[in-house]
Coordinates of C-alpha atoms in Angstrom, one line a residue:
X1 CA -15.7 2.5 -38.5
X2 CA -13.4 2.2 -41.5
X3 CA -12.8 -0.7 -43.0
X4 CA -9.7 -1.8 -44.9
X5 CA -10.9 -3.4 -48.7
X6 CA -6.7 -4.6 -49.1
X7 CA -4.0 -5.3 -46.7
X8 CA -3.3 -2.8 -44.4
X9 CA 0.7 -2.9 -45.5
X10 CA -0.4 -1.9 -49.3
X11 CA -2.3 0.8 -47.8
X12 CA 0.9 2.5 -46.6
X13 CA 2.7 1.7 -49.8
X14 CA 0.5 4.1 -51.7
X15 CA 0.3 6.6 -48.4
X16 CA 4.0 6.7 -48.5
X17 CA 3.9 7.3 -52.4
X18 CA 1.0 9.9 -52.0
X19 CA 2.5 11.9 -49.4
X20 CA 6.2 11.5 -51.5
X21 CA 4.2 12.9 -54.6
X22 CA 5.5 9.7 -56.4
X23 CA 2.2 8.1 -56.8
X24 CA 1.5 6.6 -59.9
X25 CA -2.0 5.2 -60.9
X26 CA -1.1 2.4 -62.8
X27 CA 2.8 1.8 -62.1
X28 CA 1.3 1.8 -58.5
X29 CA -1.2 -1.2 -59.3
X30 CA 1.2 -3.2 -60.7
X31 CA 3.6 -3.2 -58.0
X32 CA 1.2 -4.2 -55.6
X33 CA -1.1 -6.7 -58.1
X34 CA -4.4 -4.4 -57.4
X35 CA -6.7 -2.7 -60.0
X36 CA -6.2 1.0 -60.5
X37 CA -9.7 2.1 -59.4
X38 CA -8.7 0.6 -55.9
X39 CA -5.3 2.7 -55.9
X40 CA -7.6 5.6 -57.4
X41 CA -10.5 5.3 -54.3
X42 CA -7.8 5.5 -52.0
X43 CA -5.9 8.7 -53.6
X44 CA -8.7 9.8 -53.6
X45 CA -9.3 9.6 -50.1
X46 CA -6.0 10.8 -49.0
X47 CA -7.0 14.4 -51.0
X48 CA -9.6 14.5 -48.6
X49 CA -7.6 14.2 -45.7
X50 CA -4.6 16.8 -46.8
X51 CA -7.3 19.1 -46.9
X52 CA -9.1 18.9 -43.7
X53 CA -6.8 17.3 -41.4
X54 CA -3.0 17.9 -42.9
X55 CA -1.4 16.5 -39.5
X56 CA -3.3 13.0 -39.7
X57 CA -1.6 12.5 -43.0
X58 CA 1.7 10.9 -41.6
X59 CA -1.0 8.9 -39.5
X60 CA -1.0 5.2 -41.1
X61 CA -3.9 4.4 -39.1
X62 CA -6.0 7.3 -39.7
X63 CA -9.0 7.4 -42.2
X64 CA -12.3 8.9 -42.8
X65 CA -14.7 7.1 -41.4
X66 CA -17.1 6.0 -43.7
X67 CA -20.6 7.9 -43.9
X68 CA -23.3 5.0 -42.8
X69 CA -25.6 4.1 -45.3
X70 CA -29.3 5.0 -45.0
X71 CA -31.9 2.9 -45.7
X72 CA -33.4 2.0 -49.0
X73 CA -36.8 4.5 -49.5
X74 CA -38.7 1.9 -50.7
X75 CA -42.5 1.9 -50.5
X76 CA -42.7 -0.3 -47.8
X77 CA -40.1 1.3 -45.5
X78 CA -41.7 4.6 -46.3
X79 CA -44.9 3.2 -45.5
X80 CA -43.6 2.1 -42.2
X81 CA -41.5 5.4 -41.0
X82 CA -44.7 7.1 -41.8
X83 CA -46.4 5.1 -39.6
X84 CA -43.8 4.6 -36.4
X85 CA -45.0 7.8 -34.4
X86 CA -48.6 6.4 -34.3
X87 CA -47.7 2.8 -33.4
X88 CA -45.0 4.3 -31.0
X89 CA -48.0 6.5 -29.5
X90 CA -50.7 3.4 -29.5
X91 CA -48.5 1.1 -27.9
X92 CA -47.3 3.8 -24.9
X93 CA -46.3 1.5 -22.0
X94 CA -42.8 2.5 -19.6
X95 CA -40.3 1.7 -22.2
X96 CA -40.2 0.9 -26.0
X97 CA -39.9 -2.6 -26.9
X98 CA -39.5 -4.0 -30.7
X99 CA -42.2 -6.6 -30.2
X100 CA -45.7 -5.2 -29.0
X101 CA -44.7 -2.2 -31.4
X102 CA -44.2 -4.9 -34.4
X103 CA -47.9 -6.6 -33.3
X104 CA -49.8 -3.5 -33.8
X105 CA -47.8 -2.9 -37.1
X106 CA -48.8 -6.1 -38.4
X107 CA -52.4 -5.9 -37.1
X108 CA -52.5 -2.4 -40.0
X109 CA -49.8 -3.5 -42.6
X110 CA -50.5 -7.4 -43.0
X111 CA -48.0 -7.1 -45.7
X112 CA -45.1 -5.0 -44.3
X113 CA -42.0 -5.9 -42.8
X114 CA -41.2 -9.4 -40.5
X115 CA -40.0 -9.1 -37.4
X116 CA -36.4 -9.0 -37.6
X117 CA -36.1 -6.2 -40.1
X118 CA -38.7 -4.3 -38.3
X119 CA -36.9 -4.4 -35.3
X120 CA -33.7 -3.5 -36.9
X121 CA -35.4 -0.1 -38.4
X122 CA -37.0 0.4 -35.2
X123 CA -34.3 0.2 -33.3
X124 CA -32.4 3.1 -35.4
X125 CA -35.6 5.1 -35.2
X126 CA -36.5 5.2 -31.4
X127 CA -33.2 7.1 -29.9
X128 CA -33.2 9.7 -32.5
X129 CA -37.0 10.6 -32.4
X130 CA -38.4 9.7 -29.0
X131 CA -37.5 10.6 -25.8
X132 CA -38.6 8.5 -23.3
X133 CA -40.5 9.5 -20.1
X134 CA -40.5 6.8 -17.7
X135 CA -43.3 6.1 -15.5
X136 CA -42.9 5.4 -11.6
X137 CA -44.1 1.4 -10.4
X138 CA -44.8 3.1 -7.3
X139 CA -46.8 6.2 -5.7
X140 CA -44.4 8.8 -4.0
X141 CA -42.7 8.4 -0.4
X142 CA -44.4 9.1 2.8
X143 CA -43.0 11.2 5.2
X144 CA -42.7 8.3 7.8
X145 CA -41.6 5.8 5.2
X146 CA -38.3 8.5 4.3
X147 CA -36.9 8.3 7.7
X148 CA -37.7 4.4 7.5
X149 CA -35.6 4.5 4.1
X150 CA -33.0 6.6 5.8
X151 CA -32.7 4.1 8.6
X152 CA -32.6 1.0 5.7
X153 CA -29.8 2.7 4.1
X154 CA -26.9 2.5 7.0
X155 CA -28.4 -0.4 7.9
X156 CA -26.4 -4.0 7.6
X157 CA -28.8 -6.4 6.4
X158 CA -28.8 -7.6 3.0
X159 CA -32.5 -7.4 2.6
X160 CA -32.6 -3.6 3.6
X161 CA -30.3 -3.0 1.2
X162 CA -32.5 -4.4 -1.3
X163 CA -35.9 -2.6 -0.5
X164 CA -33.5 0.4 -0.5
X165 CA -32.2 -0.3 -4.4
X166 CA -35.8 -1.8 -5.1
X167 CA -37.7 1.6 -4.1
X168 CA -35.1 3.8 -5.9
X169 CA -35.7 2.1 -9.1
X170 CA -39.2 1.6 -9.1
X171 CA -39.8 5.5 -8.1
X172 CA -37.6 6.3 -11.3
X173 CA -39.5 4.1 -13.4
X174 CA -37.1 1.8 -14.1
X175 CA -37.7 -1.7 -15.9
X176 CA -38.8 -4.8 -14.2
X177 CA -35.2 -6.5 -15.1
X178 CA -33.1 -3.6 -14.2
X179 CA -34.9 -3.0 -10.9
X180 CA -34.3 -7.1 -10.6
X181 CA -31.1 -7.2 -11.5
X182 CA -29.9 -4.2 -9.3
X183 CA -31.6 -5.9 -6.4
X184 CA -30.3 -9.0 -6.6
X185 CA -33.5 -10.9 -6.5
X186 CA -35.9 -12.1 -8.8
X187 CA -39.3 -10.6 -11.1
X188 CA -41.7 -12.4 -9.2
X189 CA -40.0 -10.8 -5.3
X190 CA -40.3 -7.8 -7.2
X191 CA -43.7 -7.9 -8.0
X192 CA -44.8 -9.4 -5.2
X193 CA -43.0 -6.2 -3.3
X194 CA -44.6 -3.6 -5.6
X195 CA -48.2 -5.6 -4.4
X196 CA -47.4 -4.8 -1.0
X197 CA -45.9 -1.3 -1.3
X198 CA -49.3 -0.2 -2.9
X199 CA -51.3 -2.1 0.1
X200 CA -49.9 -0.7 3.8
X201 CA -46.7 1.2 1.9
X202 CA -43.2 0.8 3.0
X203 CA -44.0 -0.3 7.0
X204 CA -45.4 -3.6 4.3
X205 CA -42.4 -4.4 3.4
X206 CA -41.3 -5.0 7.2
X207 CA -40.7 -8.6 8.1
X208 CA -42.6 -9.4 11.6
X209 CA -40.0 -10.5 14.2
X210 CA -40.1 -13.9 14.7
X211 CA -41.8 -15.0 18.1
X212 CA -39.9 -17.3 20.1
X213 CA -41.2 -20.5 21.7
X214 CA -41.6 -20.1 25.6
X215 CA -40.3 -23.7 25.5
X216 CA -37.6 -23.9 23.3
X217 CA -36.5 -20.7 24.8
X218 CA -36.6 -21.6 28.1
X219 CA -34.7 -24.9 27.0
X220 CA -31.7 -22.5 25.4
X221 CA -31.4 -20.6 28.5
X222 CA -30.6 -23.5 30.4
X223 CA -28.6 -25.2 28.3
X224 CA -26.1 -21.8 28.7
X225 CA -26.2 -22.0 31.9
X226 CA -25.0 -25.8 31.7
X227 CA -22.5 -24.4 29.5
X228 CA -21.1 -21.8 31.3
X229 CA -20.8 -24.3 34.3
X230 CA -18.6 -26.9 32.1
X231 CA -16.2 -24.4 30.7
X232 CA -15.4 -23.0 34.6
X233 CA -14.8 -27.1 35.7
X234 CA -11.7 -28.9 34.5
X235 CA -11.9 -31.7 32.0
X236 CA -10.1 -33.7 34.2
X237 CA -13.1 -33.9 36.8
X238 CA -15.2 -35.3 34.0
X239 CA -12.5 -37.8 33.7
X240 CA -11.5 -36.5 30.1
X241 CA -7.9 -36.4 29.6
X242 CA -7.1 -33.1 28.5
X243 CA -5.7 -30.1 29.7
X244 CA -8.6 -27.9 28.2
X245 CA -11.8 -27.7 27.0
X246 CA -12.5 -28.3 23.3
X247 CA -15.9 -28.5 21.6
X248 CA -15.7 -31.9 20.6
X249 CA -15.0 -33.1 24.8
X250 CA -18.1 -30.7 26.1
X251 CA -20.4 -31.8 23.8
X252 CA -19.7 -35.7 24.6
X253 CA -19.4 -34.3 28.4
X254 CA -22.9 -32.7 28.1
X255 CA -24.5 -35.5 26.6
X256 CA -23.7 -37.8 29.7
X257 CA -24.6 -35.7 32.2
X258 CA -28.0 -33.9 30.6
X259 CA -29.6 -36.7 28.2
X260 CA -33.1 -34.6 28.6
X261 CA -31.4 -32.0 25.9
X262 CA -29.8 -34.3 23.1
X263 CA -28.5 -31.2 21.3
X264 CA -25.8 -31.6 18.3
X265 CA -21.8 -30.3 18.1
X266 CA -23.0 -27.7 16.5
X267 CA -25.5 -26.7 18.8
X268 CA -23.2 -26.4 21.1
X269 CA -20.8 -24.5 19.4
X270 CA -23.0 -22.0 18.1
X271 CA -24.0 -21.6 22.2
X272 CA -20.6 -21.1 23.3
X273 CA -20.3 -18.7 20.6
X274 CA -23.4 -16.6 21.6
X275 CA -22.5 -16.8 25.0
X276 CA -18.8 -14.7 24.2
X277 CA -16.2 -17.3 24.4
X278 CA -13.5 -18.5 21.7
X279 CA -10.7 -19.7 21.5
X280 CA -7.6 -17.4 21.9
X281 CA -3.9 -18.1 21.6
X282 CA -1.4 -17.8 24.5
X283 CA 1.8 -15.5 24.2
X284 CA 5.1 -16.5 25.6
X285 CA 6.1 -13.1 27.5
X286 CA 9.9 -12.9 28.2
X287 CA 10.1 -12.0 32.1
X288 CA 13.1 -11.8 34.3
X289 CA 12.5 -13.6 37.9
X290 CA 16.4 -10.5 38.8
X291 CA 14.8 -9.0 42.1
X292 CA 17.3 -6.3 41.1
X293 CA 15.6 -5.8 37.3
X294 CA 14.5 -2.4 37.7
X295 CA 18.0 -1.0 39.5
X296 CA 20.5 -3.4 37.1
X297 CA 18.0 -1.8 34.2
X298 CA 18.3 1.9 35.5
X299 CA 22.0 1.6 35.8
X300 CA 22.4 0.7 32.2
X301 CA 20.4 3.5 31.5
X302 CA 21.9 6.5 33.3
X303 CA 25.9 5.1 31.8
X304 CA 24.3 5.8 28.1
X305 CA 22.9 9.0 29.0
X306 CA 26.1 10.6 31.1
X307 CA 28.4 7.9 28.4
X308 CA 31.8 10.6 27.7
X309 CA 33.9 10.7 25.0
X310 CA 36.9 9.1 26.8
X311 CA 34.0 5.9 27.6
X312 CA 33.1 3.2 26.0
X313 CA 30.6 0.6 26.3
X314 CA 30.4 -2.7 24.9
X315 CA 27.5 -5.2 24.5
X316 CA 28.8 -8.9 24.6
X317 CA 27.9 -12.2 23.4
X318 CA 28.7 -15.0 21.0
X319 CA 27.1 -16.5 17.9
X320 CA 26.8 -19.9 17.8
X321 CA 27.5 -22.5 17.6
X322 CA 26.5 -23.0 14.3
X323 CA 27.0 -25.7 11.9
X324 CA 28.9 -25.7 8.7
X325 CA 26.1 -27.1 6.1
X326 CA 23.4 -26.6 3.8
X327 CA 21.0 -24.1 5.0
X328 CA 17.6 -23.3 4.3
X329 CA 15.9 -20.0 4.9
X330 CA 13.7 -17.2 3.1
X331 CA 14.7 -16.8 -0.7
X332 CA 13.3 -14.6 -3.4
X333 CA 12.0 -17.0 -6.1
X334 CA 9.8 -17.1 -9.1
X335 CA 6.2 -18.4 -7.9
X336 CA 6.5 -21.1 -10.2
X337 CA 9.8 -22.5 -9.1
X338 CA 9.4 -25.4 -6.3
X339 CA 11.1 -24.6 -2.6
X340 CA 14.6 -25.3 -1.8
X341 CA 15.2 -28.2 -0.1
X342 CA 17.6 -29.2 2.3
X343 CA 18.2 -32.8 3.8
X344 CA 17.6 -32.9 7.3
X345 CA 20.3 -35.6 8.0
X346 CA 23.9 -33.9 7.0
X347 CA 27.1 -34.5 7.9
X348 CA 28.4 -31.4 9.7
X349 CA 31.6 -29.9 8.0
X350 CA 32.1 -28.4 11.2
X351 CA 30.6 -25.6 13.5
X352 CA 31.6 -21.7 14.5
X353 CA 31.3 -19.9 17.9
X354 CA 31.7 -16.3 16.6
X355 CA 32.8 -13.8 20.1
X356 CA 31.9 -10.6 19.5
X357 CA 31.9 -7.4 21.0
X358 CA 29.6 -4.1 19.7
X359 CA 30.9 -0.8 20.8
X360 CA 27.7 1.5 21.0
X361 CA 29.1 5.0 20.8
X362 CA 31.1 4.1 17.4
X363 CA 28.7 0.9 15.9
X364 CA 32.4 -0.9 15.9
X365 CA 32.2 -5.4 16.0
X366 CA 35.4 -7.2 17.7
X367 CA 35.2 -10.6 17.0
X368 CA 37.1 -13.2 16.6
X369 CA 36.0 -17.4 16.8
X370 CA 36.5 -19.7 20.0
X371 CA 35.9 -23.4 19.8
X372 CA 34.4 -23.3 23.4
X373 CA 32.1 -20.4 25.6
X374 CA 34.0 -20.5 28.5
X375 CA 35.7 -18.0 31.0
X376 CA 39.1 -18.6 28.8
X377 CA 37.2 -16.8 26.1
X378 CA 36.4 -13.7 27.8
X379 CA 39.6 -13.2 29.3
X380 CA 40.6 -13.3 25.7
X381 CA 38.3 -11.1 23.8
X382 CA 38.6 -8.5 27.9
X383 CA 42.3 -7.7 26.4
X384 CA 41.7 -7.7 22.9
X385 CA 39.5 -4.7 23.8
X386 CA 42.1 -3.2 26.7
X387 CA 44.6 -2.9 23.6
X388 CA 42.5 -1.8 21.3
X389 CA 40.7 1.1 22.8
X390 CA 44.0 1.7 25.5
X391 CA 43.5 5.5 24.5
X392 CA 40.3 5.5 26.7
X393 CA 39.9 5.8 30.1
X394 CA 37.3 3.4 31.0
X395 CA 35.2 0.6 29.4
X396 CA 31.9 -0.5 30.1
X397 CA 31.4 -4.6 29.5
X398 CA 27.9 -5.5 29.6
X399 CA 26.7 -9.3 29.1
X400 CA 23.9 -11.7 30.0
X401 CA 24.0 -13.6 33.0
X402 CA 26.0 -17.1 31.5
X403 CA 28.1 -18.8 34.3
X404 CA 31.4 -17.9 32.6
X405 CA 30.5 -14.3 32.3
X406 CA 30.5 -14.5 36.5
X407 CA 33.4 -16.9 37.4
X408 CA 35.8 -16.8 40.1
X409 CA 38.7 -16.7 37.9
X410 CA 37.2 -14.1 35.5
X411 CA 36.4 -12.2 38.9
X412 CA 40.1 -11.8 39.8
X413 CA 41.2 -11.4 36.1
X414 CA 39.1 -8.0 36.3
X415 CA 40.7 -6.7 40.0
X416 CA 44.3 -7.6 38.4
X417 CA 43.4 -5.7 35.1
X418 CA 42.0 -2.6 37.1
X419 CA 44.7 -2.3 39.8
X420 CA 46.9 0.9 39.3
X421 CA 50.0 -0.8 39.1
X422 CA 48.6 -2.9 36.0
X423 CA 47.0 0.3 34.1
X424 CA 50.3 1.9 34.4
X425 CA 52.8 -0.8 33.4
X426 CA 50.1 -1.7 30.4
X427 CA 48.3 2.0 29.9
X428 CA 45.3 0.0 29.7
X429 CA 42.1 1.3 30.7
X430 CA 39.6 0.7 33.5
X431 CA 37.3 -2.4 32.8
X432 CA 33.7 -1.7 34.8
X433 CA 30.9 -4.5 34.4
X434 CA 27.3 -3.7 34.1
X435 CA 25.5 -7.0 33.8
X436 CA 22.2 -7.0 32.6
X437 CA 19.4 -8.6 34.4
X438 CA 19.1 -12.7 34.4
X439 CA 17.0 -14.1 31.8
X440 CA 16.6 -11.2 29.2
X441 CA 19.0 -11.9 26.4
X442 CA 16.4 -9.7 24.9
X443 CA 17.6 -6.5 26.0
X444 CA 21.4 -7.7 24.8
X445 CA 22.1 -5.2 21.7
X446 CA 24.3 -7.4 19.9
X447 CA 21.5 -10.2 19.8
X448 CA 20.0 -8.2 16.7
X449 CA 23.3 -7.5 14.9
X450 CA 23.8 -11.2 15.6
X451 CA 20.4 -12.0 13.9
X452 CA 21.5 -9.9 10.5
X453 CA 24.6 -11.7 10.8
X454 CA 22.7 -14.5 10.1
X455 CA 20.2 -13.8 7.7
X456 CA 23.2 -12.3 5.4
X457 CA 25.6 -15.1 5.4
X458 CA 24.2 -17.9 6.9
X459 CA 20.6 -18.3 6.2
X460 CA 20.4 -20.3 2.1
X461 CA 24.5 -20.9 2.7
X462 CA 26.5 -24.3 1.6
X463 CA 29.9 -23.2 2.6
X464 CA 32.0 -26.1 2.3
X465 CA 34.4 -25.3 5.0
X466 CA 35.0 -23.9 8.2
X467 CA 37.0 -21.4 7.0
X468 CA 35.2 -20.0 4.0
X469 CA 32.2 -19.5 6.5
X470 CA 34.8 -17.6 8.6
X471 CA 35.5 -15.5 5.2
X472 CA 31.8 -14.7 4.3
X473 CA 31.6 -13.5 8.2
X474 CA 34.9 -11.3 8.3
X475 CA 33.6 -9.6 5.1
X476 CA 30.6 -8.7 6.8
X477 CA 31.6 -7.0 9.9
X478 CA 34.4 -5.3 7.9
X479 CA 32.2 -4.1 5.2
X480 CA 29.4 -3.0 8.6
X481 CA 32.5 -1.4 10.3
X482 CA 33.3 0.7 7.2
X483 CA 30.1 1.8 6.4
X484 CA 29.8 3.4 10.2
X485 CA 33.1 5.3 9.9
X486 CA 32.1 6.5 6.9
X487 CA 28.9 7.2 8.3
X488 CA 29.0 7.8 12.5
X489 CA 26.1 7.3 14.1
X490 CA 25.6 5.5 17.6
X491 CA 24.0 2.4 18.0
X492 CA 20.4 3.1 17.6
X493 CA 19.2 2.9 13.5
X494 CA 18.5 -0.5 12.0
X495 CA 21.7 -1.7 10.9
X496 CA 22.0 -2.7 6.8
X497 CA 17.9 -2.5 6.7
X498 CA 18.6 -7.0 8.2
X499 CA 18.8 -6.4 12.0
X500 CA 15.1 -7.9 13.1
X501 CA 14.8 -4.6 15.2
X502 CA 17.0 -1.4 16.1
X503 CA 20.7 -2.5 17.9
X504 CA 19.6 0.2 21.0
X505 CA 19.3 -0.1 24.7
X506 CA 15.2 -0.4 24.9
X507 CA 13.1 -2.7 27.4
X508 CA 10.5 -3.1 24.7
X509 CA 12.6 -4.7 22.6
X510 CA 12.8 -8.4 21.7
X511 CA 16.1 -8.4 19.9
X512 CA 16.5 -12.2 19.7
X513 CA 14.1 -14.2 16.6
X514 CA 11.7 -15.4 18.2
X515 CA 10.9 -18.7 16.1
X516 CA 14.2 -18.2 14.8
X517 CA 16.6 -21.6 14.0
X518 CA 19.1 -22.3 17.1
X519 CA 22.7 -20.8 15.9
X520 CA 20.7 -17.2 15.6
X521 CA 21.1 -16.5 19.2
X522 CA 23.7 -18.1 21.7
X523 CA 23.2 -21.6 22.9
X524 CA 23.7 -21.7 26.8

C-alpha cells in the first residue's frame, strides 16, 4: 500500500505540473515549502508510471505501490530461516502454530530471537513454503452412520445440526476452535464428542429417549381428560362469570374441583396446548336474512349482462352525513415526526349528506347535497336523472333496502313517471327498480366510490366551511367524470388506484370499510 510522505493536495500540484511539462525542481519546492529531493522522488515516480501505465497518469489516486521490504540478513535471522524447515518438521502436529514452533527454537538457539519477532518472521515464512495437510480428528464414515448423517441433515433439531457441522469438520481436519465455533458449542462438547465417536461411532452420539414415569404419565393423561371435559362445559356452570373459557378461569376452576393434581397456570396451558386448542378470533360475516337473495341477486345479474346501449343502470346511495371538522386519518410522514392529532371534542362547522348516483355503463357520478335522507330526496335526484339521460329509453335504479327508498309516495311517483301519457308530454324515459337484497350494502357499487371519496377529500381535512367541503367534493367527481370520458371503460377497474375494492357488481365483495369511521358509508 502506498503511502503519501506530504499532503495529498501537493501531490497533485506537481502531477498537474509533470503531466503539463511545467515542472520545475526547485521553483516547484518553493511554491509548495518542500525540499527538492521530495519533489525529485516523486518526478521520479511519475517517469515510471508514463511508461508502464500511460492511462493511470491523469489518475490522482494512482501510484506504484511500494515494493515491501525484506528482512535484514543478519546472522541471527539467517541462522533461524536456515533452521525453520526442521523445527517446522519436528514440531508436525494439524496446523502450524508460532508458539510450540518458537519452544523448540529456543530449546537449539538459547540466544536467537524472542517470541514476538519470531513469530512475526514465522508468520511470513509458513504460507509461502509450507503447505499444510490437515489431519482428520476422526476415522472415516461407516456405511450405516452415512444414512444416519443423511437423516441428521433434513432433520430440525438444533443438536443434529451440530453433530452434522461437528463431523464435517473433524473428518477435514479442521481446528478444535473452528470446528467449535462452526458448531456453536464449546471445546470441551467437542472433545467429549470426538471421545465418543471413536468408542461405538456415530450411533454414540445418539441421545437415549427419555423414559417416562408410569405415574406421572398416567397423572398427565388424566389431567387431559379433565381438561377436555372443562372446555366442552360453560363457565357459567362453575359459577364463573364469563362467557368463555380463558386460562386463568380453568386453572382456578381445576384447582377446586381436582386438589389431588395441584398443577400450575402454566401447566395447564402447556396441556391445552398439546391437546390442539387455542384461541382463534371470530369474523363478522355480512349475511342477508332476503328469502328472495338468490332471485333479487340473479336479476341484477342477467340486466348487466343483456344491459343495451339505449339502458342505463344506476347504483344509488348517499354519503353521509358527515361532519365539517378536523379530521384525522392515514398520512405519509417522516418516522421521526409525532402523529397528527385531532381533539376529540369539536364544535361541528356543520355536516354534508352527499346524493349520488353512479351510472355503470359510462363510470358517470350525479350528485348533488340534501340536508335530510328522505323520500323527498329521491324524488329529486329520480328527475335529475329522467332529464339528464331523456335520450334513453329506460333506466335501471338500483338501491339498498332504506325505508324511503320503498315508500308509498315514492311508489306512486314512479307509476306517474312511467305512464305513457307522462313519457310523452316529458320524453322522459322508463324508470325500472331493481332493489338489491336487504342488509347487503356490501354488494351497493357506489359504496367503494363513496369510500375514495373519502379517503381523497375528507380523511386529514380541516375545511372551515360547509361549502368549501362542497368545493373539494365537486372537484373530485368532476375531475373522476373527465377522466372516464376521456378514458371509457364500464364500471369494473379500481377507480383513481383509492376505491378500497373494484366499483363492479360482485357477491364477494365487501365494498363498504369495514372498520372504517361512520360518514364513509350511509348512516341509516
Amino acid at each position: 500500500m502506498y503511502r503519501q510522505n506530504i499532503p495529498k493536495v501537493k501531490l497533485n500540484i506537481i502531477r498537474k505540473r509533470f503531466i503539463q511539462g511545467t515542472l520545475q525542481i526547485a521553483n516547484t519546492a518553493i511554491d509548495l515549502k518542500v525540499s527538492r529531493s521530495t519533489v525529485t522522488k516523486y518526478s521520479e515516480r511519475y517517469k515510471i508510471i508514463k511508461k508502464h501505465f500511460p492511462e493511470k497518469l491523469h489518475d490522482m489516486n494512482f501510484y506504484m505501490p511500494n515494493e515491501p521490504k525484506s528482512h535484514r540478513p543478519s546472522p541471527v535471522y539467517n541462522e533461524l530461516i536456515h533452521l525453520l524447515p526442521l523445527l517446522v518438521a519436528i514440531a508436525g502436529g494439524r496446523s502450524l502454530k508460532a508458539m510450540p514452533v518458537w519452544h523448540i527454537y529456543k530449546k537449539i538457539c538459547p540466544q536467537g530471537y524472542t517470541y514476538s519477532p519470531f513469530k512475526i518472521i514465522f508468520q511470513k515464512w509458513v504460507p509461502e513454503n509450507v503447505t499444510e495437510h490437515p489431519v482428520p480428528w476422526i476415522k472415516p464414515l461407516g456405511e450405516e452412520d452415512v444414512k444416519l448423517l443423511n437423516e441428521w441433515r433434513t432433520s430440525p433439531g438444533h443438536r443434529e445440526w451440530q453433530l452434522v457441522i461437528f463431523i464435517e469438520q473433524a473428518l477435514k481436519g479442521a481446528s478444535l476452535e473452528l470446528i467449535r465455533h462452526k458448531a456453536d458449542t464449546d471445546a470441551a462438547t467437542v472433545r467429549r464428542w470426538m471421545a465418543k465417536y471413536d468408542l461405538d461411532g456415530l450411533t454414540g452420539l445418539v441421545i437415549a429417549p427419555r423414559k417416562q414415569n408410569p405415574v406421572i404419565k398416567k397423572r398427565v393423561q388424566s389431567r387431559k381428560a379433565r381438561i377436555v371435559k372443562l372446555l366442552h362445559e360453560s363457565p357459567k356452570q362453575y359459577q364463573v362469570n364469563r362467557a368463555s373459557w380463558s386460562i386463568q378461569a380453568i386453572t382456578q376452576v381445576y384447582h377446586k374441583l381436582y386438589e389431588d393434581d395441584r398443577c400450575n397456570y402454566m401447566s395447564i396451558n402447556r396441556t391445552i396446548h398439546l391437546l390442539g386448542f387455542g384461541f382463534k378470533k371470530s369474523r363478522d360475516m355480512l349475511i342477508s336474512p332476503d328469502p328472495d337473495y338468490r332471485i333479487k341477486v340473479q336479476n341484477i345479474q342477467d340486466i348487466l349482462q343483456q344491459l343495451k346501449s339505449t339502458e342505463k343502470f344506476f347504483s344509488i346511495d348517499e354519503f353521509g352525513p358527515t361532519s365539517v371538522r378536523l379530521k384525522g386519518g392515514r398520512t405519509l410522514q417522516h418516522h421521526s415526526a409525532k402523529p397528527k392529532e385531532v381533539p376529540l371534542e369539536q364544535k361541528s362547522k356543520g355536516y354534508i349528506i352527499c346524493t349520488a348516483a353512479l351510472e355503470l355503463s359510462t363510470n358517470q357520478i350525479t350528485h348533488f347535497y340534501s340536508w335530510k335522507k328522505n323520500t323527498t330526496e329521491m324524488i329529486k335526484l329520480l328527475n335529475i336523472l329522467s332529464i339528464q339521460y331523456k335520450d334513453q329509453e329506460r333506466l335501471y335504479i338500483s338501491w339498498d333496502a332504506a325505508s324511503w327508498h320503498n315508500s308509498t309516495a315514492l311508489t306512486d311517483h314512479l307509476r306517474d313517471c312511467n305512464s305513457l301519457d307522462y313519457r310523452k308530454q316529458h320524453q322522459t324515459p322508463e324508470l325500472q327498480l331493481v332493489p338489491l337484497p336487504s342488509c347487503t350494502q356490501y354488494l351497493n357499487v357506489i359504496e367503494s366510490v363513496f369510500s375514495g371519496l373519502a379517503k381523497a377529500v375528507i380523511h386529514n381535512s380541516d375545511y372551515q366551511s360547509m361549502d368549501e367541503c362542497r368545493q373539494a367534493i365537486d372537484l373530485h367527481f368532476k375531475a373522476r367524470n373527465q377522466h372516464f370520458k376521456d378514458n371509457p371503460k364500464r364500471a369494473g377497474q379500481k377507480i383513481w388506484g383509492k376505491e378500497i375494492v373494484a366499483p363492479q357488481f360482485s357477491e364477494t365483495h365487501h365494498t363498504r370499510k369495514p372498520f372504517g369511521t361512520r360518514e364513509i358509508g350511509s348512516l341509516k
